[in-house]
């Protein structure tokens, strides 16, 4: 998830781009850059590793005058570490074509190989750079027209080159391209990543979202997948990927810029809950072998020999990431791999039983959590190899771990983790299936079945949001309670823990997550009349035991809200139900957690809590 902006008009382009990038920083902030076209043939390019303020200072020290068009980008790394070389915009070999991109190009390695053979020189490790070289290649092939052309005639050439370029791309992209020889037009295209055109008076914009240009215009057209925008000073024209002109109506946005950053949601947390289908899609995108559904080896670079030989897995993590680790234990054990899970803070300073036969998996959204870093350093000293699952390219954990598997969730702004957890779960399933097939615990046909089910989850998660209103109503009705209990069994037990953690963090009430089977060994004593008990009771091997636990809670006066699927609903008697779409039991945590996140959100909303910045908490805990 990166932020892109393009501008064409009479104002000082670099200022407009930099101001827009500041507003897009919530989409990514590890590096940034702008390219402005300075008269025919002139290209002014400034990029920095770091935040937009640094870019602003750099541009101020070397200002550019007279430019009327340009593009800019703020990056959240997916391919290649955060660095100036990997920062966008990227240029072709001639230095006259520039591209910014948000998304993931699945076939970039194949394209890169072809382009390298054709003599292109690459300067970055990004997937994006293939786009600009491909565009250069397409422009070369359209050379005849270019030689004969006057300025205005170059525009159709540029358009056709962009159109042919995107026809070769697989994956997700929102991109904007500029060509110094053709300064009166910017071209932008969308496929699975957001893009919106801003229509001004004698100036026009293209951006990842409206916050980038809202102070200049509120009249916009949201591009659909498969559309191209030709942005000129006089107006914006829309086309499909076949080059056919489209009629698009503009709308007037009523949001202010803070609302726009949140995509119209009241809080980043709610926006991020809704971004989870995309987080799963992006974490899986381009990483599975088409035939068997296995994880591509290049995504992790963990030698097969090592996968075959480790004797046990040890997961270390904190907070929500620890809950992903608990799910991981069920997944790995399901495939016959002995697995321990520890809070990183508890693993540290304890006598170690990890050794060279252990693969340690450190899970951390930020890659900067002090406890997780400390524990993974200790694990390395004990002789173990460390594999990091993280969302943050270039973080300390990625530099220190032996191997890394990235989640591709984009920056998470809300302090309470939601979409990062979802990405961690997706990564855990990818690893589980990959290890199990490598260790011959899973036949390729079975691996494929898991992959197919995983790929369905984003759509099923979307379906789940149809229940959001009724979840909000249930949460509102319970918001006065001071105690909440979350119960579940087996692979959903970590989801009960996560549901309780979410509500504690943002509503400041007492909530406990418990293994349902443990209830009668003590905790059932706390249940009294009207206490909300959220019971995860989707179809599983333990569903009849779970039904019994729900009866026990009801008998003590609990108000049970059961998370069920179509089949388990018939077996459960509860005061309220939240029905989730059905998936395999092993994958069910990825759907079951969503209603609990929403429930926690709406309880906090009813209590008027500061949801994105809960008291006493920090997004990244960098002290032990
Ligand atoms: C809870 C939450 C925290 C983090 C924990 C680990 O909503 O956000 O519990 O999960 O601090 O953070 P990372 O994953 O960055 O190591």
Coordinates of C-alpha atoms and ligand atoms in Angstrom, one line a residue:
X1 CA 0.0 0.0 0.0
X2 CA 1.8 3.1 -1.2
X3 CA 0.5 6.6 -2.1
X4 CA 0.7 8.1 -5.6
X5 CA -0.1 11.5 -6.9
X6 CA 0.0 13.2 -10.3
X7 CA -0.6 16.9 -11.1
X8 CA -0.9 18.9 -14.3
X9 CA -1.7 22.6 -14.3
X10 CA -0.2 26.0 -13.8
X11 CA 0.7 25.9 -10.1
X12 CA 4.1 25.1 -8.7
X13 CA 4.0 21.3 -9.4
X14 CA 6.7 20.3 -6.9
X15 CA 4.8 22.0 -4.1
X16 CA 1.5 20.4 -5.0
X17 CA 3.0 17.0 -5.2
X18 CA 4.9 17.2 -1.9
X19 CA 1.9 18.6 -0.1
X20 CA -0.2 15.7 -1.6
X21 CA 2.4 13.2 -0.5
X22 CA 2.3 14.5 3.1
X23 CA -1.4 13.7 3.1
X24 CA -0.8 10.3 1.7
X25 CA 1.9 9.3 4.2
X26 CA -0.5 7.2 6.2
X27 CA -0.4 4.8 3.2
X28 CA 3.4 4.3 3.5
X29 CA 6.4 6.4 4.6
X30 CA 9.7 4.5 4.2
X31 CA 10.8 6.5 1.1
X32 CA 9.4 9.0 -1.3
X33 CA 10.0 11.0 -4.4
X34 CA 8.7 13.3 -7.2
X35 CA 9.5 13.7 -10.8
X36 CA 8.4 16.9 -12.6
X37 CA 8.6 17.6 -16.3
X38 CA 10.5 20.7 -16.8
X39 CA 9.7 21.8 -20.4
X40 CA 10.0 19.4 -23.3
X41 CA 12.7 16.8 -22.5
X42 CA 13.6 18.1 -19.0
X43 CA 13.0 15.8 -16.0
X44 CA 13.6 16.9 -12.5
X45 CA 13.8 13.9 -10.1
X46 CA 14.2 14.0 -6.4
X47 CA 14.0 10.9 -4.1
X48 CA 14.8 10.2 -0.5
X49 CA 14.9 7.3 1.8
X50 CA 12.7 8.5 4.7
X51 CA 9.7 10.7 5.1
X52 CA 8.2 13.4 3.0
X53 CA 9.6 16.2 5.2
X54 CA 13.1 15.2 4.0
X55 CA 11.9 15.3 0.4
X56 CA 10.4 18.7 1.1
X57 CA 13.8 20.0 2.4
X58 CA 15.7 18.5 -0.5
X59 CA 13.3 20.1 -3.1
X60 CA 13.5 23.4 -1.3
X61 CA 17.3 23.4 -1.5
X62 CA 17.2 22.8 -5.2
X63 CA 13.9 24.3 -6.5
X64 CA 12.5 23.7 -9.9
X65 CA 10.7 26.5 -11.8
X66 CA 8.3 26.4 -14.6
X67 CA 7.2 22.8 -14.4
X68 CA 3.6 22.1 -15.2
X69 CA 3.3 18.4 -14.7
X70 CA 4.7 15.7 -12.4
X71 CA 4.1 12.6 -10.4
X72 CA 5.0 11.6 -6.8
X73 CA 5.0 8.6 -4.6
X74 CA 5.3 7.7 -0.9
X75 CA 6.3 4.1 -0.4
X76 CA 5.6 1.1 1.8
X77 CA 8.2 -1.4 0.8
X78 CA 7.1 -4.8 -0.6
X79 CA 10.0 -5.7 -3.0
X80 CA 13.3 -4.3 -2.0
X81 CA 14.4 -2.5 1.2
X82 CA 13.5 1.1 1.9
X83 CA 16.3 3.1 0.1
X84 CA 16.7 5.9 -2.3
X85 CA 17.4 3.5 -5.2
X86 CA 14.1 1.7 -4.5
X87 CA 12.1 4.9 -4.0
X88 CA 9.7 5.9 -6.8
X89 CA 9.5 7.4 -9.3
X90 CA 11.5 5.0 -11.4
X91 CA 13.1 6.0 -14.7
X92 CA 13.8 4.0 -17.8
X93 CA 17.3 3.7 -19.3
X94 CA 16.9 6.9 -21.3
X95 CA 15.9 8.9 -18.2
X96 CA 12.9 10.4 -20.0
X97 CA 10.0 8.1 -18.9
X98 CA 9.0 7.9 -15.2
X99 CA 6.5 5.7 -13.4
X100 CA 5.0 5.5 -9.9
X101 CA 3.1 2.4 -8.8
X102 CA 1.1 1.1 -5.9
X103 CA 0.5 -2.7 -5.9
X104 CA 2.3 -5.9 -6.6
X105 CA 3.4 -7.0 -10.1
X106 CA 3.2 -10.8 -9.9
X107 CA 5.1 -11.6 -13.1
X108 CA 7.9 -9.1 -12.5
X109 CA 10.7 -11.7 -12.5
X110 CA 9.6 -13.1 -15.8
X111 CA 9.4 -9.6 -17.3
X112 CA 12.7 -8.5 -15.8
X113 CA 14.4 -11.5 -17.4
X114 CA 13.1 -10.6 -20.8
X115 CA 14.0 -6.9 -20.3
X116 CA 17.5 -7.7 -19.1
X117 CA 18.0 -9.8 -22.2
X118 CA 16.9 -6.9 -24.3
X119 CA 19.7 -4.8 -22.7
X120 CA 17.8 -2.8 -20.1
X121 CA 19.8 -1.8 -17.0
X122 CA 17.9 -2.0 -13.7
X123 CA 18.8 0.3 -10.8
X124 CA 16.5 -1.0 -8.1
X125 CA 15.2 -4.2 -6.6
X126 CA 11.5 -3.2 -7.0
X127 CA 8.8 -4.9 -9.0
X128 CA 7.8 -1.5 -10.3
X129 CA 11.0 -0.8 -12.3
X130 CA 9.9 -3.5 -14.8
X131 CA 6.9 -1.3 -15.7
X132 CA 9.0 1.7 -16.7
X133 CA 11.5 -0.4 -18.8
X134 CA 8.6 -2.2 -20.4
X135 CA 7.1 1.1 -21.3
X136 CA 10.4 2.2 -22.8
X137 CA 10.4 -0.9 -24.8
X138 CA 6.9 -0.4 -26.1
X139 CA 7.7 3.2 -27.0
X140 CA 10.7 2.0 -29.0
X141 CA 8.4 -0.3 -30.9
X142 CA 6.2 2.6 -31.7
X143 CA 9.2 4.6 -32.8
X144 CA 8.1 5.3 -36.4
X145 CA 5.2 7.4 -35.3
X146 CA 7.4 9.2 -32.8
X147 CA 10.0 10.3 -35.4
X148 CA 7.4 11.8 -37.7
X149 CA 5.3 13.3 -35.0
X150 CA 4.8 16.7 -33.7
X151 CA 4.3 17.2 -30.0
X152 CA 0.5 16.6 -30.0
X153 CA 1.0 13.5 -32.1
X154 CA 3.2 11.9 -29.5
X155 CA 0.3 11.7 -27.1
X156 CA -1.4 8.8 -28.9
X157 CA 2.0 7.0 -29.1
X158 CA 2.5 7.4 -25.4
X159 CA -1.1 6.2 -24.7
X160 CA -0.7 3.2 -26.9
X161 CA 2.7 2.3 -25.2
X162 CA 1.1 2.5 -21.8
X163 CA -1.9 0.4 -22.9
X164 CA 0.4 -2.3 -24.3
X165 CA 2.5 -2.2 -21.1
X166 CA -0.3 -2.8 -18.8
X167 CA -1.6 -5.6 -21.0
X168 CA 1.6 -7.5 -20.1
X169 CA 1.3 -6.9 -16.3
X170 CA -0.2 -9.5 -14.0
X171 CA -1.1 -8.5 -10.4
X172 CA -2.3 -5.4 -8.8
X173 CA -1.5 -1.9 -9.9
X174 CA -2.4 1.7 -9.7
X175 CA 0.2 3.5 -11.7
X176 CA 0.9 6.9 -13.2
X177 CA 3.4 7.5 -16.0
X178 CA 4.9 10.7 -17.5
X179 CA 7.2 11.1 -20.5
X180 CA 9.4 14.1 -20.7
X181 CA 9.0 14.3 -24.5
X182 CA 5.3 14.6 -24.1
X183 CA 4.8 17.0 -21.2
X184 CA 1.1 17.9 -21.6
X185 CA -0.3 14.5 -20.5
X186 CA 0.0 12.1 -17.6
X187 CA -1.4 8.6 -18.0
X188 CA -2.7 6.5 -15.1
X189 CA -4.2 3.0 -14.9
X190 CA -6.0 1.0 -12.3
X191 CA -6.2 -2.8 -11.7
X192 CA -7.1 -3.9 -8.1
X193 CA -5.4 -0.9 -6.4
X194 CA -7.3 2.4 -5.8
X195 CA -7.0 5.4 -8.1
X196 CA -9.0 8.6 -8.3
X197 CA -8.9 11.5 -10.7
X198 CA -9.5 15.1 -9.3
X199 CA -11.1 17.5 -11.7
X200 CA -10.1 21.1 -11.1
X201 CA -10.3 24.4 -13.0
X202 CA -7.4 24.5 -15.5
X203 CA -5.7 21.8 -13.5
X204 CA -6.2 18.1 -12.9
X205 CA -5.0 15.4 -10.5
X206 CA -4.7 11.7 -10.2
X207 CA -4.0 10.0 -6.8
X208 CA -4.4 6.9 -4.6
X209 CA -7.1 8.7 -2.7
X210 CA -8.8 12.1 -2.6
X211 CA -7.0 13.3 0.5
X212 CA -4.0 14.1 -1.7
X213 CA -5.8 16.8 -3.7
X214 CA -8.9 17.6 -1.6
X215 CA -7.9 21.2 -0.9
X216 CA -7.7 21.9 -4.6
X217 CA -10.9 20.2 -5.8
X218 CA -13.7 18.0 -4.5
X219 CA -14.9 17.0 -7.9
X220 CA -13.7 13.4 -8.6
X221 CA -14.0 10.3 -10.6
X222 CA -13.0 7.0 -8.9
X223 CA -11.5 4.8 -11.5
X224 CA -12.7 1.2 -11.8
X225 CA -10.5 -1.8 -12.4
X226 CA -9.5 -2.0 -16.0
X227 CA -9.5 1.8 -16.6
X228 CA -7.0 4.3 -17.9
X229 CA -7.1 8.0 -17.2
X230 CA -5.4 10.5 -19.6
X231 CA -4.9 13.5 -17.4
X232 CA -4.3 16.9 -19.2
X233 CA -4.6 20.4 -18.0
X234 CA -7.8 20.9 -19.9
X235 CA -9.5 17.7 -18.7
X236 CA -9.3 14.0 -17.9
X237 CA -10.5 11.4 -20.4
X238 CA -11.2 7.8 -19.4
X239 CA -10.6 4.6 -21.4
X240 CA -10.8 0.9 -20.9
X241 CA -7.7 -1.3 -21.3
X242 CA -8.6 -1.9 -25.0
X243 CA -8.3 1.8 -25.6
X244 CA -12.0 2.5 -26.0
X245 CA -13.2 5.8 -24.6
X246 CA -15.5 5.7 -21.6
X247 CA -18.1 8.2 -20.3
X248 CA -17.5 8.7 -16.6
X249 CA -19.6 11.0 -14.4
X250 CA -17.9 12.9 -11.7
X251 CA -19.1 13.2 -8.2
X252 CA -18.5 15.8 -5.5
X253 CA -16.9 14.6 -2.4
X254 CA -18.2 15.9 0.9
X255 CA -15.3 14.6 3.1
X256 CA -12.8 16.8 4.8
X257 CA -9.1 15.7 4.4
X258 CA -9.0 13.8 7.7
X259 CA -12.1 11.8 6.7
X260 CA -10.5 11.2 3.3
X261 CA -7.4 9.6 4.8
X262 CA -9.6 7.2 6.6
X263 CA -11.5 6.5 3.3
X264 CA -14.7 7.9 4.8
X265 CA -14.5 5.6 7.9
X266 CA -14.7 7.2 11.3
X267 CA -11.4 5.5 12.5
X268 CA -8.4 3.9 11.0
X269 CA -9.2 0.8 13.0
X270 CA -12.5 0.4 11.2
X271 CA -10.9 1.1 7.8
X272 CA -8.2 -1.5 8.5
X273 CA -10.8 -4.1 9.6
X274 CA -12.4 -3.5 6.2
X275 CA -9.1 -3.7 4.4
X276 CA -8.6 -7.3 5.6
X277 CA -9.8 -9.0 2.4
X278 CA -7.2 -7.0 0.5
X279 CA -4.5 -7.8 3.1
X280 CA -5.1 -11.5 2.5
X281 CA -5.2 -11.1 -1.2
X282 CA -2.0 -9.0 -1.2
X283 CA -0.2 -11.5 1.1
X284 CA -1.1 -14.4 -1.2
X285 CA -0.7 -12.5 -4.5
X286 CA 1.8 -14.0 -6.9
X287 CA 3.2 -16.3 -4.2
X288 CA 1.6 -19.6 -4.9
X289 CA 2.6 -22.2 -7.5
X290 CA -0.4 -22.3 -9.9
X291 CA -0.5 -26.1 -10.0
X292 CA 0.0 -27.2 -6.4
X293 CA -0.8 -24.0 -4.6
X294 CA 2.5 -24.2 -2.7
X295 CA 4.4 -21.1 -1.6
X296 CA 7.0 -20.1 -4.2
X297 CA 10.5 -20.8 -2.8
X298 CA 11.8 -17.4 -3.9
X299 CA 9.3 -15.8 -1.4
X300 CA 11.1 -17.1 1.6
X301 CA 14.5 -18.4 0.4
X302 CA 14.5 -21.0 3.1
X303 CA 16.5 -24.0 1.8
X304 CA 14.5 -27.1 1.3
X305 CA 17.2 -29.1 3.1
X306 CA 16.6 -27.0 6.3
X307 CA 12.8 -27.4 6.0
X308 CA 13.2 -31.1 5.8
X309 CA 15.6 -31.4 8.7
X310 CA 14.4 -29.2 11.6
X311 CA 13.0 -31.2 14.5
X312 CA 10.8 -28.5 16.1
X313 CA 9.4 -25.1 15.6
X314 CA 9.5 -22.4 18.2
X315 CA 7.2 -19.3 17.7
X316 CA 8.0 -16.1 19.5
X317 CA 5.9 -12.9 19.4
X318 CA 4.0 -10.4 21.5
X319 CA 0.3 -9.4 21.9
X320 CA -1.8 -9.9 18.8
X321 CA 1.2 -11.4 16.9
X322 CA 1.5 -14.0 19.7
X323 CA -2.1 -14.9 19.1
X324 CA -1.2 -15.5 15.4
X325 CA 1.6 -17.7 16.8
X326 CA -0.9 -19.7 18.8
X327 CA -2.9 -20.3 15.6
X328 CA 0.4 -21.3 14.0
X329 CA 0.9 -24.0 16.5
X330 CA -2.4 -25.7 15.6
X331 CA -1.6 -25.3 11.9
X332 CA 1.9 -26.7 12.1
X333 CA 0.9 -29.5 14.5
X334 CA -1.9 -30.4 12.2
X335 CA 0.8 -31.1 9.6
X336 CA 2.9 -33.2 12.1
X337 CA 5.4 -30.5 13.1
X338 CA 6.1 -30.2 16.9
X339 CA 5.6 -26.5 17.8
X340 CA 6.1 -24.4 20.9
X341 CA 4.8 -20.9 21.2
X342 CA 6.0 -18.3 23.7
X343 CA 5.5 -14.7 24.5
X344 CA 8.8 -13.2 23.4
X345 CA 9.2 -11.6 26.8
X346 CA 8.9 -15.0 28.5
X347 CA 11.1 -16.8 26.1
X348 CA 14.0 -14.3 26.8
X349 CA 16.2 -15.1 29.8
X350 CA 14.8 -18.6 30.2
X351 CA 16.9 -21.7 29.9
X352 CA 16.9 -22.5 26.2
X353 CA 15.9 -25.8 24.6
X354 CA 16.2 -24.3 21.2
X355 CA 19.2 -25.5 19.2
X356 CA 20.4 -26.0 15.6
X357 CA 17.5 -28.4 15.1
X358 CA 15.0 -25.7 15.9
X359 CA 13.5 -23.3 13.5
X360 CA 12.4 -20.2 15.4
X361 CA 9.6 -18.1 13.9
X362 CA 9.4 -14.5 15.1
X363 CA 6.2 -12.8 14.2
X364 CA 6.0 -9.0 14.4
X365 CA 4.0 -6.5 12.4
X366 CA 6.5 -3.7 13.0
X367 CA 9.7 -5.8 13.1
X368 CA 10.8 -3.5 15.8
X369 CA 9.3 -4.9 19.0
X370 CA 12.1 -5.0 21.6
X371 CA 11.0 -8.2 23.2
X372 CA 10.7 -10.1 19.9
X373 CA 14.1 -8.8 18.8
X374 CA 15.7 -9.8 22.1
X375 CA 14.2 -13.2 22.0
X376 CA 15.2 -13.9 18.4
X377 CA 18.8 -12.8 19.2
X378 CA 18.9 -15.3 22.1
X379 CA 17.5 -18.0 19.8
X380 CA 20.3 -17.4 17.3
X381 CA 22.9 -17.6 20.1
X382 CA 21.4 -21.0 21.0
X383 CA 22.2 -22.2 17.4
X384 CA 18.7 -21.9 16.0
X385 CA 17.9 -20.3 12.7
X386 CA 15.3 -17.5 12.8
X387 CA 12.5 -16.9 10.3
X388 CA 10.7 -13.6 10.6
X389 CA 7.1 -13.0 9.6
X390 CA 6.7 -9.3 9.4
X391 CA 4.9 -6.5 7.6
X392 CA 7.8 -4.1 7.6
X393 CA 10.5 -4.3 4.9
X394 CA 13.9 -3.1 6.2
X395 CA 12.9 -3.4 9.9
X396 CA 15.5 -4.5 12.5
X397 CA 13.9 -8.0 12.6
X398 CA 14.4 -8.4 8.8
X399 CA 18.0 -7.5 9.0
X400 CA 18.7 -9.8 11.9
X401 CA 16.6 -12.8 10.9
X402 CA 18.1 -15.6 8.7
X403 CA 14.9 -15.7 6.6
X404 CA 11.9 -13.5 6.1
X405 CA 8.4 -14.0 4.9
X406 CA 6.6 -10.7 4.4
X407 CA 2.9 -10.0 5.0
X408 CA 1.8 -7.4 2.5
X409 CA -0.8 -5.5 4.5
X410 CA 0.4 -1.9 4.1
X411 CA 0.9 0.3 7.1
X412 CA -1.3 -0.2 10.0
X413 CA -2.1 3.1 11.7
X414 CA -4.7 2.1 14.3
X415 CA -2.9 1.0 17.5
X416 CA -5.1 -2.0 17.8
X417 CA -3.8 -4.5 15.3
X418 CA -6.4 -6.0 12.9
X419 CA -5.3 -6.3 9.3
X420 CA -1.7 -7.1 10.3
X421 CA -3.0 -10.1 12.3
X422 CA -4.9 -11.2 9.2
X423 CA -1.8 -11.0 7.1
X424 CA 0.1 -13.0 9.8
X425 CA -2.5 -15.7 9.7
X426 CA -2.3 -15.9 5.9
X427 CA 1.5 -16.1 6.1
X428 CA 1.2 -18.9 8.7
X429 CA -1.0 -21.0 6.4
X430 CA 1.4 -20.4 3.5
X431 CA 4.3 -21.6 5.6
X432 CA 2.3 -24.6 7.1
X433 CA 1.4 -25.9 3.7
X434 CA 4.9 -25.2 2.3
X435 CA 6.6 -27.0 5.2
X436 CA 4.2 -29.9 5.1
X437 CA 4.6 -30.6 1.4
X438 CA 8.4 -30.3 1.7
X439 CA 8.4 -32.8 4.6
X440 CA 6.0 -35.1 2.7
X441 CA 3.3 -34.7 5.2
X442 CA 0.9 -33.3 2.7
X443 CA 0.2 -34.5 -0.9
X444 CA 0.3 -31.8 -3.6
X445 CA -3.4 -32.3 -4.3
X446 CA -4.2 -31.6 -0.6
X447 CA -1.9 -28.6 -0.7
X448 CA -3.9 -27.3 -3.6
X449 CA -7.2 -27.7 -1.7
X450 CA -5.8 -25.6 1.1
X451 CA -4.6 -22.9 -1.4
X452 CA -8.0 -22.9 -3.1
X453 CA -9.8 -22.4 0.2
X454 CA -7.3 -19.7 1.2
X455 CA -7.9 -17.8 -2.0
X456 CA -11.7 -17.8 -1.3
X457 CA -11.3 -16.2 2.0
X458 CA -11.2 -12.5 0.9
X459 CA -14.6 -12.9 -0.8
X460 CA -16.0 -14.7 2.2
X461 CA -14.7 -12.0 4.5
X462 CA -16.4 -9.4 2.3
X463 CA -19.7 -11.3 2.8
X464 CA -19.2 -11.1 6.5
X465 CA -19.3 -7.3 6.5
X466 CA -23.0 -7.6 5.6
X467 CA -23.6 -8.5 9.3
X468 CA -21.8 -5.4 10.5
X469 CA -25.0 -3.5 11.4
X470 CA -26.3 -6.3 13.6
X471 CA -22.9 -6.7 15.2
X472 CA -22.9 -3.0 16.0
X473 CA -26.3 -3.3 17.6
X474 CA -25.2 -6.3 19.8
X475 CA -22.1 -4.4 20.8
X476 CA -24.1 -1.3 21.6
X477 CA -26.5 -3.3 23.8
X478 CA -23.5 -4.8 25.7
X479 CA -21.4 -1.6 26.0
X480 CA -22.5 -0.9 29.6
X481 CA -21.0 -4.3 30.8
X482 CA -17.8 -4.2 32.8
X483 CA -16.8 -7.8 32.2
X484 CA -16.7 -9.7 28.9
X485 CA -15.8 -13.3 28.4
X486 CA -14.6 -14.9 25.1
X487 CA -14.6 -18.7 24.8
X488 CA -13.6 -21.1 22.1
X489 CA -11.8 -24.4 21.6
X490 CA -8.7 -25.6 19.7
X491 CA -7.6 -23.5 16.7
X492 CA -10.2 -20.8 17.7
X493 CA -9.0 -20.5 21.3
X494 CA -6.4 -17.9 20.2
X495 CA -9.3 -16.0 18.5
X496 CA -11.1 -15.8 21.9
X497 CA -7.8 -14.4 23.3
X498 CA -7.6 -11.9 20.5
X499 CA -11.3 -10.9 20.9
X500 CA -10.7 -10.2 24.6
X501 CA -7.5 -8.3 23.9
X502 CA -9.2 -6.0 21.3
X503 CA -11.9 -5.1 23.7
X504 CA -9.5 -4.5 26.6
X505 CA -7.2 -2.3 24.5
X506 CA -9.8 0.1 23.1
X507 CA -12.6 0.0 25.6
X508 CA -10.7 -0.3 28.9
X509 CA -13.0 -2.9 30.3
X510 CA -12.2 -6.3 31.8
X511 CA -12.3 -9.1 29.2
X512 CA -11.0 -12.6 29.4
X513 CA -10.4 -15.1 26.6
X514 CA -10.6 -18.7 27.8
X515 CA -10.4 -22.2 26.4
X516 CA -14.0 -23.3 26.7
X517 CA -13.0 -26.6 28.2
X518 CA -11.2 -24.9 31.1
X519 CA -14.3 -22.9 32.2
X520 CA -15.5 -25.4 34.7
X521 CA -12.1 -25.5 36.3
X522 CA -12.6 -22.1 37.8
X523 CA -13.5 -19.2 35.6
X524 CA -17.2 -20.1 35.3
X525 CA -17.5 -18.6 38.8
X526 CA -17.2 -15.1 37.4
X527 CA -20.3 -15.4 35.2
X528 CA -23.4 -13.7 36.6
X529 CA -26.6 -12.4 35.2
X530 CA -26.4 -10.6 31.9
X531 CA -22.6 -11.0 31.5
X532 CA -21.8 -11.0 27.7
X533 CA -20.1 -14.3 26.7
X534 CA -18.9 -14.4 23.1
X535 CA -18.6 -18.0 22.1
X536 CA -16.8 -19.0 18.9
X537 CA -18.8 -22.0 17.8
X538 CA -18.3 -22.6 14.1
X539 CA -18.3 -26.1 12.8
X540 CA -15.4 -28.1 14.3
X541 CA -14.6 -31.5 15.7
X542 CA -15.4 -30.1 19.2
X543 CA -18.7 -28.4 18.3
X544 CA -20.9 -30.6 20.6
X545 CA -18.5 -29.9 23.5
X546 CA -18.7 -26.2 22.7
X547 CA -22.5 -26.4 22.6
X548 CA -22.3 -27.8 26.1
X549 CA -20.1 -25.0 27.3
X550 CA -22.5 -22.5 26.0
X551 CA -25.4 -24.2 27.9
X552 CA -23.2 -24.0 31.1
X553 CA -22.7 -20.3 30.6
X554 CA -26.4 -19.7 29.9
X555 CA -27.4 -21.6 33.0
X556 CA -25.4 -19.1 35.0
X557 CA -27.3 -16.2 33.4
X558 CA -24.8 -15.2 30.7
X559 CA -25.9 -13.4 27.6
X560 CA -24.3 -15.6 25.0
X561 CA -23.4 -14.2 21.6
X562 CA -22.4 -17.2 19.4
X563 CA -20.2 -17.0 16.3
X564 CA -21.7 -19.7 14.2
X565 CA -21.8 -20.9 10.6
X566 CA -24.7 -22.2 8.7
X567 CA -24.3 -25.8 10.0
X568 CA -23.3 -25.1 13.6
X569 CA -26.1 -22.7 14.0
X570 CA -28.5 -25.7 14.2
X571 CA -26.7 -27.1 17.2
X572 CA -26.2 -23.9 19.3
X573 CA -28.9 -22.1 21.4
X574 CA -27.8 -18.6 22.2
X575 CA -29.3 -15.2 22.8
X576 CA -27.7 -13.7 19.7
X577 CA -25.9 -15.1 16.7
X578 CA -23.3 -13.8 14.4
X579 CA -23.3 -16.0 11.3
X580 CA -20.0 -16.2 9.4
X581 CA -19.5 -18.0 6.0
X582 CA -18.3 -21.5 6.2
X583 CA -14.7 -22.5 5.5
X584 CA -12.4 -25.4 6.6
X585 CA -12.0 -25.7 10.3
X586 CA -8.2 -25.0 10.0
X587 CA -8.9 -21.7 8.2
X588 CA -11.8 -20.6 10.3
X589 CA -9.8 -18.3 12.6
X590 CA -9.4 -15.9 9.7
X591 CA -13.1 -15.4 9.4
X592 CA -14.1 -15.8 13.1
X593 CA -11.8 -13.0 14.2
X594 CA -13.6 -10.4 12.1
X595 CA -16.9 -10.2 14.1
X596 CA -14.9 -10.0 17.3
X597 CA -12.8 -7.1 16.0
X598 CA -16.0 -5.3 14.9
X599 CA -17.7 -6.1 18.2
X600 CA -14.7 -4.6 20.1
X601 CA -14.8 -1.6 17.8
X602 CA -18.5 -0.9 18.3
X603 CA -18.3 -1.3 22.1
X604 CA -15.5 1.3 22.2
X605 CA -17.5 3.6 19.9
X606 CA -20.5 3.4 22.1
X607 CA -18.2 4.2 25.1
X608 CA -16.7 7.2 23.1
X609 CA -13.2 5.9 23.6
X610 CA -10.2 7.2 21.6
X611 CA -10.2 4.2 19.3
X612 CA -7.1 4.8 17.1
X613 CA -5.0 6.0 20.0
X614 CA -6.0 4.1 23.1
X615 CA -4.6 5.3 26.4
X616 CA -1.3 3.9 27.7
X617 CA -0.5 2.1 24.4
X618 CA 2.0 2.7 21.6
X619 CA 1.9 1.2 18.1
X620 CA 5.4 -0.2 18.4
X621 CA 6.8 -1.2 21.8
X622 CA 10.6 -0.6 21.4
X623 CA 11.5 -1.1 25.1
X624 CA 11.6 -4.3 27.0
Ligands
LIG1 C1 -2.6 -5.4 19.8 C2 -1.3 -4.9 19.3 C3 -0.1 -5.4 20.1 C4 1.0 -5.9 19.1 C5 2.3 -6.2 19.8 C6 3.3 -6.7 18.9 O1 -3.6 -4.9 19.1 O2 -1.2 -4.2 18.4 O3 -0.4 -6.4 21.0 O4 0.5 -7.0 18.4 O5 2.7 -5.1 20.5 O6 3.7 -5.8 17.9 P1 4.5 -6.2 16.6 O7 3.6 -7.2 15.9 O8 4.8 -5.0 15.9 O9 5.7 -6.9 17.1

